[in-house]
Amino acid sequence: MASATQHHRRAMAVLAVLLATMASPTATRAAAAAAGGCDGDKFPAGRSYAHCAALPYLGARLHWTHDAKTGSLSVAFVAKPAGAGGAGWVSWAINPTGEGMKGAQALVALRPSPAGPYAVNTYNITGYKPFGANSTAISFKTAELAADESAGEVRLYGKLQLAPGTEVVNHIWQVGSAVTGGAPTKHAFDKDNLQSKGRLALSGAALAPAPAPAAAAGVSSPAKGGSGAASPSGGKPSAATAAASAPVLMLLALAAGFMAIV
């Protein structure tokens, strides 16, 4: 009996070590994003979207409808500004030429004045320099740009004209804490801020995150990011969700084996 008890204790100790080893930050982050969900977001009348994804960083969600034949993409990006009392800005961008900040075509929702309504600026991010108060032209035609606030979060709306047949885009999202002189100031450089990017399949199925390049020191922009995969609502399970599930399934199999031995 003593030998069986000792064997059981050793088995449980091994399982504990495996659990700690296999619960990688990537899997944990993906599982947390999936649990957060996006289906509960509500929008004003006339705004509805075919797909949504809980993004793995900054507590953000993305809703979108894409017409592959025409290239029309309608989006609603939801996130909480980083400043106290809801101050700051939120941003969502597509980078048609790469995975990082440089080259991103950004939509930024902000209040140009503290007491004023929200507005949406566009920025073509050509380098690592502060943004101005005025929009710059981006490579996509835009329409219906708007933003509002609900329960402390900002909802950024817009329609982009992509090339017909586009299936996957590199997207970047970000939040900042202040707007000065009508311009968004630099965001924080915490881990979540530096990893807030990924690849998005416009059909509704998220893709695995792209490799994260080394962060550039001293860079400021609403579209700065690292890497991350979305957890979509509907469609096929994402690669991130599968990665989060694999360790759990392996642990269950190991547990069954140990129980059979004991």
Coordinates of C-alpha atoms in Angstrom, one line a residue:
M1 CA 0.0 0.0 0.0
A2 CA 2.8 2.4 0.9
S3 CA 4.5 1.7 -2.4
A4 CA 1.3 2.4 -4.4
T5 CA 0.8 5.7 -2.4
Q6 CA 4.3 6.8 -3.2
H7 CA 3.9 6.0 -6.9
H8 CA 0.7 8.0 -7.0
R9 CA 2.4 11.0 -5.4
R10 CA 5.2 10.8 -7.9
A11 CA 2.7 10.7 -10.7
M12 CA 0.9 13.7 -9.5
A13 CA 4.1 15.6 -9.1
V14 CA 5.1 14.9 -12.7
L15 CA 1.7 16.1 -13.9
A16 CA 2.1 19.3 -12.0
V17 CA 5.5 19.9 -13.6
L18 CA 4.1 19.2 -17.1
L19 CA 1.2 21.6 -16.5
A20 CA 3.5 24.4 -15.5
T21 CA 5.8 23.7 -18.5
M22 CA 3.2 23.3 -21.1
A23 CA 1.0 26.3 -20.2
S24 CA 2.9 28.6 -22.5
P25 CA 2.2 32.4 -22.5
T26 CA 1.0 32.2 -26.1
A27 CA -1.5 29.4 -25.4
T28 CA -2.7 31.2 -22.2
R29 CA -3.2 34.5 -24.0
A30 CA -5.1 32.9 -26.9
A31 CA -7.4 31.0 -24.4
A32 CA -8.0 34.2 -22.5
A33 CA -9.0 36.1 -25.6
A34 CA -11.3 33.4 -26.7
A35 CA -13.0 33.4 -23.3
G36 CA -13.4 37.2 -23.4
G37 CA -15.5 36.9 -26.6
C38 CA -16.9 39.6 -28.9
D39 CA -20.5 38.5 -29.4
G40 CA -21.7 40.7 -26.6
D41 CA -20.8 44.0 -28.3
K42 CA -23.8 46.1 -29.2
F43 CA -23.9 48.8 -31.9
P44 CA -26.3 51.5 -32.9
A45 CA -29.2 50.6 -35.3
G46 CA -28.0 50.1 -38.9
R47 CA -24.5 48.8 -37.9
S48 CA -24.1 45.0 -38.0
Y49 CA -21.2 42.8 -39.1
A50 CA -20.7 39.3 -40.4
H51 CA -17.7 38.4 -38.3
C52 CA -16.0 39.4 -35.0
A53 CA -12.8 38.5 -33.2
A54 CA -11.6 39.1 -29.6
L55 CA -8.0 40.3 -30.2
P56 CA -5.4 38.8 -27.8
Y57 CA -4.0 42.2 -26.6
L58 CA -5.3 45.4 -25.1
G59 CA -8.8 44.0 -24.5
A60 CA -9.8 45.0 -28.1
R61 CA -12.3 43.5 -30.4
L62 CA -12.8 43.7 -34.2
H63 CA -16.1 43.3 -36.1
W64 CA -16.1 43.3 -39.9
T65 CA -17.9 42.4 -43.1
H66 CA -16.0 41.8 -46.3
D67 CA -17.1 41.4 -49.9
A68 CA -14.3 39.5 -51.6
K69 CA -15.6 40.2 -55.1
T70 CA -15.7 44.0 -54.7
G71 CA -13.0 44.4 -52.0
S72 CA -15.3 46.4 -49.7
L73 CA -14.4 46.0 -46.0
S74 CA -16.6 47.5 -43.3
V75 CA -15.1 47.5 -39.7
A76 CA -16.0 48.4 -36.2
F77 CA -13.0 48.4 -33.8
V78 CA -13.7 48.5 -30.0
A79 CA -11.2 49.3 -27.3
K80 CA -10.7 51.3 -24.2
P81 CA -8.4 54.4 -24.4
A82 CA -5.4 54.1 -22.0
G83 CA -5.9 57.5 -20.3
A84 CA -7.6 58.2 -16.9
G85 CA -11.3 58.8 -17.2
G86 CA -11.5 57.6 -20.8
A87 CA -8.9 60.1 -22.1
G88 CA -6.8 59.2 -25.1
W89 CA -7.3 57.4 -28.4
V90 CA -7.7 54.1 -30.1
S91 CA -6.4 52.9 -33.5
W92 CA -6.8 50.1 -36.0
A93 CA -4.7 49.8 -39.1
I94 CA -3.8 47.6 -42.1
N95 CA -0.3 47.3 -43.3
P96 CA -0.3 46.3 -47.0
T97 CA 3.5 46.1 -47.2
G98 CA 4.7 44.5 -44.0
E99 CA 4.0 43.3 -40.5
G100 CA 5.1 46.3 -38.4
M101 CA 4.3 49.9 -37.9
K102 CA 6.1 51.4 -40.9
G103 CA 3.8 51.3 -43.9
A104 CA 0.6 50.9 -41.8
Q105 CA -2.5 52.7 -43.0
A106 CA -4.2 53.7 -39.8
L107 CA -7.6 54.9 -38.6
V108 CA -7.4 56.7 -35.3
A109 CA -10.4 57.7 -33.2
L110 CA -9.9 60.6 -30.8
R111 CA -11.4 63.8 -29.4
P112 CA -9.7 66.8 -31.0
S113 CA -10.8 68.8 -28.0
P114 CA -11.7 67.5 -24.5
A115 CA -15.3 68.6 -24.7
G116 CA -15.8 67.8 -28.4
P117 CA -17.2 64.7 -30.1
Y118 CA -15.1 61.9 -31.4
A119 CA -13.5 62.1 -34.8
V120 CA -11.5 59.7 -37.0
N121 CA -8.2 60.7 -38.5
T122 CA -6.3 58.7 -41.1
Y123 CA -2.5 58.4 -41.1
N124 CA -0.1 56.9 -43.6
I125 CA 2.8 55.8 -41.3
T126 CA 5.9 56.4 -43.3
G127 CA 8.4 56.5 -40.4
Y128 CA 8.9 56.8 -36.7
K129 CA 7.8 60.3 -35.9
P130 CA 4.9 62.0 -34.0
F131 CA 1.6 62.5 -35.7
G132 CA 0.0 65.8 -36.5
A133 CA -3.5 67.0 -35.8
N134 CA -4.5 66.7 -39.4
S135 CA -5.2 63.5 -41.4
T136 CA -2.8 62.3 -44.0
A137 CA -3.9 60.4 -47.1
I138 CA -3.8 56.6 -47.0
S139 CA -3.6 54.0 -49.7
F140 CA -7.2 52.8 -49.3
K141 CA -10.3 54.7 -50.2
T142 CA -12.3 55.3 -47.0
A143 CA -16.0 56.1 -46.3
E144 CA -18.3 56.4 -43.4
L145 CA -15.6 57.1 -40.9
A146 CA -17.1 57.7 -37.4
A147 CA -16.6 57.0 -33.7
D148 CA -18.6 57.0 -30.5
E149 CA -18.3 55.9 -26.9
S150 CA -20.1 53.3 -24.9
A151 CA -19.4 52.1 -21.3
G152 CA -16.0 53.6 -21.3
E153 CA -14.9 52.1 -24.6
V154 CA -14.5 53.8 -28.0
R155 CA -16.1 52.3 -31.1
L156 CA -14.3 53.2 -34.3
Y157 CA -16.3 52.6 -37.6
G158 CA -15.2 52.8 -41.2
K159 CA -15.3 51.3 -44.7
L160 CA -12.1 50.6 -46.7
Q161 CA -11.8 49.7 -50.3
L162 CA -9.3 46.9 -50.7
A163 CA -8.2 45.2 -53.9
P164 CA -10.9 42.7 -55.1
G165 CA -9.9 39.2 -54.1
T166 CA -8.0 40.1 -51.0
E167 CA -8.2 37.3 -48.5
V168 CA -5.7 38.0 -45.7
V169 CA -4.4 41.3 -44.3
N170 CA -1.8 42.3 -41.7
H171 CA -3.6 44.3 -39.1
I172 CA -2.3 46.4 -36.1
W173 CA -4.3 47.9 -33.2
Q174 CA -3.3 50.3 -30.5
V175 CA -4.5 52.5 -27.6
G176 CA -3.0 55.7 -26.2
S177 CA -3.5 57.9 -23.1
A178 CA -3.6 61.4 -24.4
V179 CA -4.4 63.8 -27.2
T180 CA -2.5 67.1 -27.3
G181 CA -3.3 69.9 -29.7
G182 CA -5.7 67.6 -31.6
A183 CA -3.0 65.0 -32.2
P184 CA -2.5 61.6 -30.7
T185 CA 0.5 61.3 -28.4
K186 CA 2.7 58.3 -28.2
H187 CA 1.4 55.1 -26.6
A188 CA 3.0 53.0 -23.8
F189 CA 5.7 50.5 -24.6
D190 CA 4.4 47.7 -22.4
K191 CA 4.4 44.1 -23.7
D192 CA 0.7 44.2 -24.8
N193 CA 1.3 47.4 -26.8
L194 CA 4.4 46.0 -28.5
Q195 CA 2.6 42.7 -29.5
S196 CA -0.7 44.1 -30.7
K197 CA -0.6 42.9 -34.3
G198 CA -1.4 39.8 -36.3
R199 CA -2.8 38.4 -39.6
L200 CA -6.5 38.5 -40.2
A201 CA -8.3 36.2 -42.7
L202 CA -11.2 38.3 -44.0
S203 CA -13.4 35.1 -44.4
G204 CA -13.7 35.0 -40.6
A205 CA -11.0 32.4 -39.7
A206 CA -8.0 33.9 -37.8
L207 CA -4.5 32.8 -38.7
A208 CA -1.5 32.0 -36.6
P209 CA 0.5 35.0 -35.4
A210 CA 3.3 36.2 -37.6
P211 CA 6.9 36.3 -36.0
A212 CA 7.4 39.4 -34.0
P213 CA 10.3 41.6 -35.2
A214 CA 12.6 43.3 -32.7
A215 CA 11.0 46.4 -31.3
A216 CA 12.6 49.7 -32.3
A217 CA 13.7 51.8 -29.3
G218 CA 12.1 55.2 -28.8
V219 CA 9.4 54.7 -31.5
S220 CA 6.0 56.4 -31.1
S221 CA 2.9 55.8 -33.1
P222 CA -0.7 54.5 -32.7
A223 CA 0.1 51.6 -34.9
K224 CA 3.2 50.2 -33.2
G225 CA 2.8 46.5 -32.4
G226 CA 4.1 43.0 -31.9
S227 CA 2.2 39.8 -32.9
G228 CA -1.0 38.1 -32.0
A229 CA -3.8 36.0 -33.5
A230 CA -7.5 36.8 -33.2
S231 CA -10.0 34.5 -31.7
P232 CA -12.9 34.7 -34.2
S233 CA -16.6 34.1 -33.6
G234 CA -17.9 31.7 -36.1
G235 CA -16.0 29.9 -38.9
K236 CA -13.2 27.5 -38.3
P237 CA -11.3 27.3 -35.0
S238 CA -8.3 29.6 -35.1
A239 CA -4.7 28.3 -34.9
A240 CA -4.3 30.2 -31.6
T241 CA -7.3 28.3 -30.1
A242 CA -5.9 25.0 -31.4
A243 CA -2.5 25.9 -29.8
A244 CA -4.2 26.6 -26.5
S245 CA -6.1 23.3 -26.6
A246 CA -3.2 21.0 -27.4
P247 CA -1.5 21.1 -24.0
V248 CA -4.7 20.4 -22.3
L249 CA -5.4 17.4 -24.5
M250 CA -1.9 16.1 -23.9
L251 CA -2.2 16.5 -20.2
L252 CA -5.5 14.6 -20.2
A253 CA -3.9 11.7 -22.1
L254 CA -1.0 11.6 -19.6
A255 CA -3.3 11.7 -16.7
A256 CA -5.3 8.8 -18.1
G257 CA -2.0 6.8 -18.5
F258 CA -0.9 7.6 -14.9
M259 CA -4.2 6.6 -13.5
A260 CA -4.1 3.3 -15.4
I261 CA -0.6 2.6 -13.9
V262 CA -1.7 3.5 -10.4

